[in-house]
Amino acid sequence: MKMFLQMVTLVITLFSFEQGLRAGVLEDVMKGKAIVIDLTYPLNEKNAYWPVGPYTPFKYEVIANLKKDKVFSGKYSTPEHLGTHIDAPNHFEEGLPSVDQIPFEQLIGHAVIIDVTDKVERDADYILSPSDILLWEKDNGQIPEGAIVLLNTGWSKRWHDYDGYKNFDKESSMHFPGYSKESANFLVTKKNIKGVGIDTLSGDCGTSADFIVHHTINAARKFILENVANLDKLPPKGATLIIAPIKIEGGSGGQCRIWAILPELPPTKYPK
């Protein structure tokens, strides 16, 4: 009986959220009464990609043009984990859902933006701690269940400088911020989030050798968003996130379009 009541509560919660999304947020977007911020970098040959192993840059080639063929068309090739993209649960854990198996309701949620830019300026290897999360909650209230947590590290300012974005040292070790094992575990076990995101190459910090954050998040059947743009334009809370990944059958991830939708408020209501 207890389990039945829990299931009923979950269904009502999901139904209410989906109804609110359809009748509220999306209605405001259609009427021009919402602010829509694109958190996606355009795909091109300058996009950052994982610089270790057999990964290659994005490539685009025109195969038909209007002057000659009366139609414009092209073809492209890319690793799954290039540019703004999603890591599906099967990226680091065998037998878990691939990118095409992530349900829509998992790809929408309340955005929680944790800003650690000041700490990253002092330490490029900074990793998010549970105390950072608790400090966010002290200022903003509890992280809602089913939220999508995005870490704003300020690393996006290096996006157009691939060498600076990778930040290799003389020993061929990369240096950029990320989540810690403890913060990832806290989010999936205590907050029941849908996924996490970051404005760097990886959810793990650059010096990571075991990718423990990936293992922790993916093992919990959650996703990771990487190379997310424009996080500095979002307030700590109040945005609704919509993620639209490419549907590669059996894929470990892929490029995705990410939108943050905010209610239309006076500029003074949002932090600078």
PDB file of C-alpha atoms in Angstrom:
ATOM      1  CA  MET A   1       0.000   0.000   0.000  1.00  0.00           C
ATOM      2  CA  LYS A   2       2.820   2.398   0.891  1.00  0.00           C
ATOM      3  CA  MET A   3       4.558   1.721  -2.429  1.00  0.00           C
ATOM      4  CA  PHE A   4       1.273   2.248  -4.292  1.00  0.00           C
ATOM      5  CA  LEU A   5       0.769   5.633  -2.646  1.00  0.00           C
ATOM      6  CA  GLN A   6       4.340   6.616  -3.496  1.00  0.00           C
ATOM      7  CA  MET A   7       3.767   5.698  -7.140  1.00  0.00           C
ATOM      8  CA  VAL A   8       0.520   7.676  -7.249  1.00  0.00           C
ATOM      9  CA  THR A   9       2.300  10.684  -5.741  1.00  0.00           C
ATOM     10  CA  LEU A  10       5.075  10.416  -8.338  1.00  0.00           C
ATOM     11  CA  VAL A  11       2.594  10.237 -11.219  1.00  0.00           C
ATOM     12  CA  ILE A  12       0.693  13.267  -9.910  1.00  0.00           C
ATOM     13  CA  THR A  13       3.945  15.197  -9.492  1.00  0.00           C
ATOM     14  CA  LEU A  14       5.132  14.400 -13.029  1.00  0.00           C
ATOM     15  CA  PHE A  15       1.701  15.178 -14.466  1.00  0.00           C
ATOM     16  CA  SER A  16       1.536  18.494 -12.635  1.00  0.00           C
ATOM     17  CA  PHE A  17       5.033  19.458 -13.786  1.00  0.00           C
ATOM     18  CA  GLU A  18       4.314  18.529 -17.402  1.00  0.00           C
ATOM     19  CA  GLN A  19       0.979  20.387 -17.307  1.00  0.00           C
ATOM     20  CA  GLY A  20       2.736  23.424 -15.842  1.00  0.00           C
ATOM     21  CA  LEU A  21       5.454  23.236 -18.454  1.00  0.00           C
ATOM     22  CA  ARG A  22       2.956  23.026 -21.295  1.00  0.00           C
ATOM     23  CA  ALA A  23       0.443  25.549 -20.006  1.00  0.00           C
ATOM     24  CA  GLY A  24       2.886  27.891 -18.302  1.00  0.00           C
ATOM     25  CA  VAL A  25       6.458  28.067 -19.519  1.00  0.00           C
ATOM     26  CA  LEU A  26       5.879  27.047 -23.134  1.00  0.00           C
ATOM     27  CA  GLU A  27       2.761  29.193 -23.362  1.00  0.00           C
ATOM     28  CA  ASP A  28       4.836  32.194 -22.260  1.00  0.00           C
ATOM     29  CA  VAL A  29       7.507  31.377 -24.872  1.00  0.00           C
ATOM     30  CA  MET A  30       4.914  31.204 -27.662  1.00  0.00           C
ATOM     31  CA  LYS A  31       3.442  34.530 -26.582  1.00  0.00           C
ATOM     32  CA  GLY A  32       6.846  36.202 -26.328  1.00  0.00           C
ATOM     33  CA  LYS A  33       6.455  36.598 -22.575  1.00  0.00           C
ATOM     34  CA  ALA A  34       9.535  34.620 -21.595  1.00  0.00           C
ATOM     35  CA  ILE A  35      13.280  35.008 -21.927  1.00  0.00           C
ATOM     36  CA  VAL A  36      14.949  32.170 -23.836  1.00  0.00           C
ATOM     37  CA  ILE A  37      18.709  31.734 -23.475  1.00  0.00           C
ATOM     38  CA  ASP A  38      20.535  29.317 -25.757  1.00  0.00           C
ATOM     39  CA  LEU A  39      23.156  27.362 -23.825  1.00  0.00           C
ATOM     40  CA  THR A  40      24.591  25.771 -26.971  1.00  0.00           C
ATOM     41  CA  TYR A  41      27.744  26.547 -28.937  1.00  0.00           C
ATOM     42  CA  PRO A  42      27.358  26.432 -32.750  1.00  0.00           C
ATOM     43  CA  LEU A  43      29.043  23.416 -34.317  1.00  0.00           C
ATOM     44  CA  ASN A  44      32.112  24.206 -36.397  1.00  0.00           C
ATOM     45  CA  GLU A  45      35.672  23.023 -36.957  1.00  0.00           C
ATOM     46  CA  LYS A  46      36.934  25.148 -34.046  1.00  0.00           C
ATOM     47  CA  ASN A  47      34.799  23.308 -31.460  1.00  0.00           C
ATOM     48  CA  ALA A  48      36.561  21.834 -28.456  1.00  0.00           C
ATOM     49  CA  TYR A  49      36.746  18.036 -28.384  1.00  0.00           C
ATOM     50  CA  TRP A  50      38.385  15.519 -26.072  1.00  0.00           C
ATOM     51  CA  PRO A  51      42.115  15.826 -26.879  1.00  0.00           C
ATOM     52  CA  VAL A  52      43.154  12.310 -25.811  1.00  0.00           C
ATOM     53  CA  GLY A  53      42.728   9.170 -27.931  1.00  0.00           C
ATOM     54  CA  PRO A  54      41.211   8.792 -31.408  1.00  0.00           C
ATOM     55  CA  TYR A  55      38.962  11.859 -31.250  1.00  0.00           C
ATOM     56  CA  THR A  56      38.861  14.200 -34.250  1.00  0.00           C
ATOM     57  CA  PRO A  57      37.593  17.729 -34.945  1.00  0.00           C
ATOM     58  CA  PHE A  58      34.158  18.491 -36.342  1.00  0.00           C
ATOM     59  CA  LYS A  59      34.150  18.467 -40.136  1.00  0.00           C
ATOM     60  CA  TYR A  60      31.573  19.958 -42.488  1.00  0.00           C
ATOM     61  CA  GLU A  61      31.567  19.662 -46.271  1.00  0.00           C
ATOM     62  CA  VAL A  62      29.197  21.166 -48.853  1.00  0.00           C
ATOM     63  CA  ILE A  63      27.947  18.423 -51.196  1.00  0.00           C
ATOM     64  CA  ALA A  64      25.461  20.482 -53.208  1.00  0.00           C
ATOM     65  CA  ASN A  65      25.007  24.194 -53.841  1.00  0.00           C
ATOM     66  CA  LEU A  66      22.196  26.329 -55.197  1.00  0.00           C
ATOM     67  CA  LYS A  67      24.086  27.633 -58.209  1.00  0.00           C
ATOM     68  CA  LYS A  68      25.059  24.227 -59.571  1.00  0.00           C
ATOM     69  CA  ASP A  69      22.567  21.813 -58.044  1.00  0.00           C
ATOM     70  CA  LYS A  70      19.572  24.070 -57.318  1.00  0.00           C
ATOM     71  CA  VAL A  71      19.747  22.949 -53.682  1.00  0.00           C
ATOM     72  CA  PHE A  72      22.069  23.598 -50.757  1.00  0.00           C
ATOM     73  CA  SER A  73      23.157  20.608 -48.690  1.00  0.00           C
ATOM     74  CA  GLY A  74      26.132  19.369 -46.707  1.00  0.00           C
ATOM     75  CA  LYS A  75      27.493  16.456 -44.719  1.00  0.00           C
ATOM     76  CA  TYR A  76      29.347  16.392 -41.442  1.00  0.00           C
ATOM     77  CA  SER A  77      31.326  14.096 -39.184  1.00  0.00           C
ATOM     78  CA  THR A  78      31.954  14.471 -35.481  1.00  0.00           C
ATOM     79  CA  PRO A  79      32.756  12.498 -32.345  1.00  0.00           C
ATOM     80  CA  GLU A  80      29.750  12.158 -30.048  1.00  0.00           C
ATOM     81  CA  HIS A  81      31.553  14.052 -27.295  1.00  0.00           C
ATOM     82  CA  LEU A  82      32.382  17.314 -29.067  1.00  0.00           C
ATOM     83  CA  GLY A  83      31.003  20.798 -28.577  1.00  0.00           C
ATOM     84  CA  THR A  84      27.925  21.207 -26.385  1.00  0.00           C
ATOM     85  CA  HIS A  85      26.889  17.613 -25.775  1.00  0.00           C
ATOM     86  CA  ILE A  86      25.342  15.092 -23.433  1.00  0.00           C
ATOM     87  CA  ASP A  87      26.932  12.026 -21.834  1.00  0.00           C
ATOM     88  CA  ALA A  88      24.335   9.272 -21.598  1.00  0.00           C
ATOM     89  CA  PRO A  89      24.412   6.785 -18.683  1.00  0.00           C
ATOM     90  CA  ASN A  90      26.007   4.118 -20.918  1.00  0.00           C
ATOM     91  CA  HIS A  91      29.009   6.386 -21.543  1.00  0.00           C
ATOM     92  CA  PHE A  92      30.783   4.991 -18.477  1.00  0.00           C
ATOM     93  CA  GLU A  93      28.508   2.193 -17.272  1.00  0.00           C
ATOM     94  CA  GLU A  94      27.680  -0.947 -19.221  1.00  0.00           C
ATOM     95  CA  GLY A  95      24.071  -1.902 -19.797  1.00  0.00           C
ATOM     96  CA  LEU A  96      22.575   1.474 -18.906  1.00  0.00           C
ATOM     97  CA  PRO A  97      20.443   3.672 -21.184  1.00  0.00           C
ATOM     98  CA  SER A  98      21.991   5.060 -24.364  1.00  0.00           C
ATOM     99  CA  VAL A  99      21.313   8.589 -25.557  1.00  0.00           C
ATOM    100  CA  ASP A 100      18.279   7.545 -27.629  1.00  0.00           C
ATOM    101  CA  GLN A 101      16.746   5.878 -24.566  1.00  0.00           C
ATOM    102  CA  ILE A 102      16.708   8.941 -22.304  1.00  0.00           C
ATOM    103  CA  PRO A 103      13.003   9.825 -21.880  1.00  0.00           C
ATOM    104  CA  PHE A 104      11.769  13.340 -22.551  1.00  0.00           C
ATOM    105  CA  GLU A 105      10.728  13.929 -18.948  1.00  0.00           C
ATOM    106  CA  GLN A 106      14.360  13.364 -17.949  1.00  0.00           C
ATOM    107  CA  LEU A 107      15.455  16.131 -20.336  1.00  0.00           C
ATOM    108  CA  ILE A 108      13.401  18.917 -18.795  1.00  0.00           C
ATOM    109  CA  GLY A 109      13.759  20.319 -15.318  1.00  0.00           C
ATOM    110  CA  HIS A 110      14.425  23.224 -13.025  1.00  0.00           C
ATOM    111  CA  ALA A 111      17.917  24.639 -13.558  1.00  0.00           C
ATOM    112  CA  VAL A 112      20.147  25.179 -10.540  1.00  0.00           C
ATOM    113  CA  ILE A 113      23.198  27.326 -11.291  1.00  0.00           C
ATOM    114  CA  ILE A 114      26.100  27.082  -8.860  1.00  0.00           C
ATOM    115  CA  ASP A 115      28.708  29.793  -9.435  1.00  0.00           C
ATOM    116  CA  VAL A 116      32.311  29.020  -8.445  1.00  0.00           C
ATOM    117  CA  THR A 117      34.026  31.459 -10.797  1.00  0.00           C
ATOM    118  CA  ASP A 118      35.837  33.277  -7.988  1.00  0.00           C
ATOM    119  CA  LYS A 119      37.300  30.039  -6.649  1.00  0.00           C
ATOM    120  CA  VAL A 120      38.346  28.876 -10.117  1.00  0.00           C
ATOM    121  CA  GLU A 121      40.168  32.146 -10.729  1.00  0.00           C
ATOM    122  CA  ARG A 122      42.353  31.264  -7.753  1.00  0.00           C
ATOM    123  CA  ASP A 123      42.641  27.547  -8.562  1.00  0.00           C
ATOM    124  CA  ALA A 124      42.142  26.129 -12.071  1.00  0.00           C
ATOM    125  CA  ASP A 125      41.832  22.626 -10.579  1.00  0.00           C
ATOM    126  CA  TYR A 126      38.993  23.580  -8.243  1.00  0.00           C
ATOM    127  CA  ILE A 127      36.336  20.915  -7.684  1.00  0.00           C
ATOM    128  CA  LEU A 128      32.829  21.511  -6.385  1.00  0.00           C
ATOM    129  CA  SER A 129      32.368  20.369  -2.784  1.00  0.00           C
ATOM    130  CA  PRO A 130      29.190  19.472  -0.874  1.00  0.00           C
ATOM    131  CA  SER A 131      29.768  22.605   1.207  1.00  0.00           C
ATOM    132  CA  ASP A 132      29.431  24.683  -1.990  1.00  0.00           C
ATOM    133  CA  ILE A 133      26.066  23.043  -2.592  1.00  0.00           C
ATOM    134  CA  LEU A 134      24.921  23.678   0.974  1.00  0.00           C
ATOM    135  CA  LEU A 135      25.998  27.307   0.674  1.00  0.00           C
ATOM    136  CA  TRP A 136      23.899  27.621  -2.495  1.00  0.00           C
ATOM    137  CA  GLU A 137      20.924  26.187  -0.587  1.00  0.00           C
ATOM    138  CA  LYS A 138      21.498  28.601   2.278  1.00  0.00           C
ATOM    139  CA  ASP A 139      21.150  31.499  -0.147  1.00  0.00           C
ATOM    140  CA  ASN A 140      18.506  30.058  -2.480  1.00  0.00           C
ATOM    141  CA  GLY A 141      16.548  27.355  -0.692  1.00  0.00           C
ATOM    142  CA  GLN A 142      16.553  23.609  -1.175  1.00  0.00           C
ATOM    143  CA  ILE A 143      17.494  22.166  -4.560  1.00  0.00           C
ATOM    144  CA  PRO A 144      14.183  20.854  -5.924  1.00  0.00           C
ATOM    145  CA  GLU A 145      13.914  17.138  -6.625  1.00  0.00           C
ATOM    146  CA  GLY A 146      14.479  16.407 -10.304  1.00  0.00           C
ATOM    147  CA  ALA A 147      16.556  19.527 -10.855  1.00  0.00           C
ATOM    148  CA  ILE A 148      19.412  19.805 -13.360  1.00  0.00           C
ATOM    149  CA  VAL A 149      22.481  21.272 -11.672  1.00  0.00           C
ATOM    150  CA  LEU A 150      24.791  23.396 -13.808  1.00  0.00           C
ATOM    151  CA  LEU A 151      28.229  24.456 -12.608  1.00  0.00           C
ATOM    152  CA  ASN A 152      29.353  27.881 -13.775  1.00  0.00           C
ATOM    153  CA  THR A 153      33.147  27.909 -13.468  1.00  0.00           C
ATOM    154  CA  GLY A 154      33.846  30.827 -15.788  1.00  0.00           C
ATOM    155  CA  TRP A 155      35.843  28.502 -18.047  1.00  0.00           C
ATOM    156  CA  SER A 156      33.686  29.517 -21.022  1.00  0.00           C
ATOM    157  CA  LYS A 157      35.807  32.648 -21.436  1.00  0.00           C
ATOM    158  CA  ARG A 158      38.466  30.295 -22.846  1.00  0.00           C
ATOM    159  CA  TRP A 159      36.105  28.722 -25.400  1.00  0.00           C
ATOM    160  CA  HIS A 160      37.687  30.445 -28.390  1.00  0.00           C
ATOM    161  CA  ASP A 161      41.186  29.499 -27.212  1.00  0.00           C
ATOM    162  CA  TYR A 162      41.364  25.710 -27.533  1.00  0.00           C
ATOM    163  CA  ASP A 163      44.845  25.504 -26.030  1.00  0.00           C
ATOM    164  CA  GLY A 164      43.755  27.564 -23.046  1.00  0.00           C
ATOM    165  CA  TYR A 165      40.548  25.553 -22.768  1.00  0.00           C
ATOM    166  CA  LYS A 166      42.464  22.248 -22.550  1.00  0.00           C
ATOM    167  CA  ASN A 167      45.141  23.902 -20.412  1.00  0.00           C
ATOM    168  CA  PHE A 168      47.834  21.221 -20.673  1.00  0.00           C
ATOM    169  CA  ASP A 169      50.928  21.553 -18.510  1.00  0.00           C
ATOM    170  CA  LYS A 170      54.467  20.431 -19.436  1.00  0.00           C
ATOM    171  CA  GLU A 171      53.696  16.917 -18.145  1.00  0.00           C
ATOM    172  CA  SER A 172      50.708  16.593 -20.532  1.00  0.00           C
ATOM    173  CA  SER A 173      48.146  16.893 -17.761  1.00  0.00           C
ATOM    174  CA  MET A 174      45.104  19.076 -18.303  1.00  0.00           C
ATOM    175  CA  HIS A 175      43.978  21.599 -15.718  1.00  0.00           C
ATOM    176  CA  PHE A 176      40.365  22.756 -15.533  1.00  0.00           C
ATOM    177  CA  PRO A 177      37.671  22.646 -12.818  1.00  0.00           C
ATOM    178  CA  GLY A 178      34.966  20.051 -12.274  1.00  0.00           C
ATOM    179  CA  TYR A 179      32.760  18.252  -9.781  1.00  0.00           C
ATOM    180  CA  SER A 180      34.191  16.220  -6.901  1.00  0.00           C
ATOM    181  CA  LYS A 181      33.230  12.613  -6.183  1.00  0.00           C
ATOM    182  CA  GLU A 182      31.626  13.786  -2.959  1.00  0.00           C
ATOM    183  CA  SER A 183      29.509  16.487  -4.609  1.00  0.00           C
ATOM    184  CA  ALA A 184      28.384  14.125  -7.382  1.00  0.00           C
ATOM    185  CA  ASN A 185      27.395  11.481  -4.844  1.00  0.00           C
ATOM    186  CA  PHE A 186      25.605  14.083  -2.712  1.00  0.00           C
ATOM    187  CA  LEU A 187      23.561  15.288  -5.681  1.00  0.00           C
ATOM    188  CA  VAL A 188      22.431  11.843  -6.860  1.00  0.00           C
ATOM    189  CA  THR A 189      21.755  10.343  -3.418  1.00  0.00           C
ATOM    190  CA  LYS A 190      20.492  13.308  -1.402  1.00  0.00           C
ATOM    191  CA  LYS A 191      18.923  15.535  -4.049  1.00  0.00           C
ATOM    192  CA  ASN A 192      17.731  13.056  -6.689  1.00  0.00           C
ATOM    193  CA  ILE A 193      18.738  15.313  -9.568  1.00  0.00           C
ATOM    194  CA  LYS A 194      18.129  14.433 -13.215  1.00  0.00           C
ATOM    195  CA  GLY A 195      21.612  15.359 -14.356  1.00  0.00           C
ATOM    196  CA  VAL A 196      24.469  17.809 -14.108  1.00  0.00           C
ATOM    197  CA  GLY A 197      26.239  20.151 -16.488  1.00  0.00           C
ATOM    198  CA  ILE A 198      29.384  22.245 -16.717  1.00  0.00           C
ATOM    199  CA  ASP A 199      31.108  24.806 -18.941  1.00  0.00           C
ATOM    200  CA  THR A 200      34.294  22.730 -19.403  1.00  0.00           C
ATOM    201  CA  LEU A 201      35.420  19.663 -21.363  1.00  0.00           C
ATOM    202  CA  SER A 202      34.358  17.245 -18.640  1.00  0.00           C
ATOM    203  CA  GLY A 203      32.327  16.756 -15.493  1.00  0.00           C
ATOM    204  CA  ASP A 204      35.551  15.490 -13.942  1.00  0.00           C
ATOM    205  CA  CYS A 205      38.348  17.991 -13.404  1.00  0.00           C
ATOM    206  CA  GLY A 206      41.228  18.031 -15.895  1.00  0.00           C
ATOM    207  CA  THR A 207      43.625  16.144 -13.635  1.00  0.00           C
ATOM    208  CA  SER A 208      41.235  13.232 -13.104  1.00  0.00           C
ATOM    209  CA  ALA A 209      42.566   9.807 -14.083  1.00  0.00           C
ATOM    210  CA  ASP A 210      39.677   7.597 -12.937  1.00  0.00           C
ATOM    211  CA  PHE A 211      36.692   9.721 -14.114  1.00  0.00           C
ATOM    212  CA  ILE A 212      34.974   8.979 -10.832  1.00  0.00           C
ATOM    213  CA  VAL A 213      32.395  11.744 -11.341  1.00  0.00           C
ATOM    214  CA  HIS A 214      31.328  10.192 -14.643  1.00  0.00           C
ATOM    215  CA  HIS A 215      31.058   6.786 -13.000  1.00  0.00           C
ATOM    216  CA  THR A 216      29.066   8.201 -10.084  1.00  0.00           C
ATOM    217  CA  ILE A 217      26.608  10.175 -12.215  1.00  0.00           C
ATOM    218  CA  ASN A 218      26.201   7.585 -14.977  1.00  0.00           C
ATOM    219  CA  ALA A 219      25.841   4.675 -12.538  1.00  0.00           C
ATOM    220  CA  ALA A 220      22.882   6.525 -11.034  1.00  0.00           C
ATOM    221  CA  ARG A 221      21.328   6.593 -14.546  1.00  0.00           C
ATOM    222  CA  LYS A 222      21.877  10.359 -14.791  1.00  0.00           C
ATOM    223  CA  PHE A 223      23.424  12.382 -17.602  1.00  0.00           C
ATOM    224  CA  ILE A 224      26.226  14.930 -17.820  1.00  0.00           C
ATOM    225  CA  LEU A 225      26.148  18.036 -20.034  1.00  0.00           C
ATOM    226  CA  GLU A 226      29.549  19.369 -21.103  1.00  0.00           C
ATOM    227  CA  ASN A 227      30.771  22.515 -22.866  1.00  0.00           C
ATOM    228  CA  VAL A 228      27.592  24.329 -21.853  1.00  0.00           C
ATOM    229  CA  ALA A 229      27.472  27.962 -23.012  1.00  0.00           C
ATOM    230  CA  ASN A 230      26.143  31.154 -21.431  1.00  0.00           C
ATOM    231  CA  LEU A 231      25.856  29.949 -17.847  1.00  0.00           C
ATOM    232  CA  ASP A 232      26.935  33.414 -16.741  1.00  0.00           C
ATOM    233  CA  LYS A 233      23.646  34.741 -18.154  1.00  0.00           C
ATOM    234  CA  LEU A 234      21.468  32.669 -15.818  1.00  0.00           C
ATOM    235  CA  PRO A 235      20.311  33.464 -12.277  1.00  0.00           C
ATOM    236  CA  PRO A 236      20.940  30.870  -9.530  1.00  0.00           C
ATOM    237  CA  LYS A 237      17.383  29.559  -9.865  1.00  0.00           C
ATOM    238  CA  GLY A 238      14.163  30.248 -11.734  1.00  0.00           C
ATOM    239  CA  ALA A 239      15.020  28.869 -15.176  1.00  0.00           C
ATOM    240  CA  THR A 240      13.474  25.817 -16.806  1.00  0.00           C
ATOM    241  CA  LEU A 241      15.880  23.741 -18.854  1.00  0.00           C
ATOM    242  CA  ILE A 242      14.981  21.900 -22.064  1.00  0.00           C
ATOM    243  CA  ILE A 243      17.583  19.560 -23.591  1.00  0.00           C
ATOM    244  CA  ALA A 244      17.260  18.145 -27.112  1.00  0.00           C
ATOM    245  CA  PRO A 245      20.027  15.633 -27.874  1.00  0.00           C
ATOM    246  CA  ILE A 246      20.676  14.007 -31.220  1.00  0.00           C
ATOM    247  CA  LYS A 247      19.019  10.571 -31.270  1.00  0.00           C
ATOM    248  CA  ILE A 248      21.841   8.146 -32.083  1.00  0.00           C
ATOM    249  CA  GLU A 249      20.654   4.580 -31.624  1.00  0.00           C
ATOM    250  CA  GLY A 250      22.862   2.977 -28.989  1.00  0.00           C
ATOM    251  CA  GLY A 251      24.993   6.128 -28.758  1.00  0.00           C
ATOM    252  CA  SER A 252      26.975   7.078 -25.658  1.00  0.00           C
ATOM    253  CA  GLY A 253      25.960  10.698 -26.068  1.00  0.00           C
ATOM    254  CA  GLY A 254      25.913  13.370 -28.709  1.00  0.00           C
ATOM    255  CA  GLN A 255      25.497  17.000 -29.552  1.00  0.00           C
ATOM    256  CA  CYS A 256      22.432  18.645 -28.070  1.00  0.00           C
ATOM    257  CA  ARG A 257      20.591  21.925 -28.124  1.00  0.00           C
ATOM    258  CA  ILE A 258      19.950  23.312 -24.663  1.00  0.00           C
ATOM    259  CA  TRP A 259      17.565  26.138 -23.848  1.00  0.00           C
ATOM    260  CA  ALA A 260      16.987  27.901 -20.547  1.00  0.00           C
ATOM    261  CA  ILE A 261      13.584  29.560 -20.232  1.00  0.00           C
ATOM    262  CA  LEU A 262      13.059  32.371 -17.746  1.00  0.00           C
ATOM    263  CA  PRO A 263       9.885  34.268 -16.902  1.00  0.00           C
ATOM    264  CA  GLU A 264       9.955  37.755 -18.332  1.00  0.00           C
ATOM    265  CA  LEU A 265      11.031  39.980 -15.455  1.00  0.00           C
ATOM    266  CA  PRO A 266      12.576  43.442 -15.223  1.00  0.00           C
ATOM    267  CA  PRO A 267      16.396  43.281 -15.639  1.00  0.00           C
ATOM    268  CA  THR A 268      16.804  44.399 -12.029  1.00  0.00           C
ATOM    269  CA  LYS A 269      15.327  41.091 -10.889  1.00  0.00           C
ATOM    270  CA  TYR A 270      18.253  39.108 -12.255  1.00  0.00           C
ATOM    271  CA  PRO A 271      21.787  39.171 -10.846  1.00  0.00           C
ATOM    272  CA  LYS A 272      24.408  40.809 -13.001  1.00  0.00           C
TER     273      LYS A 272
END
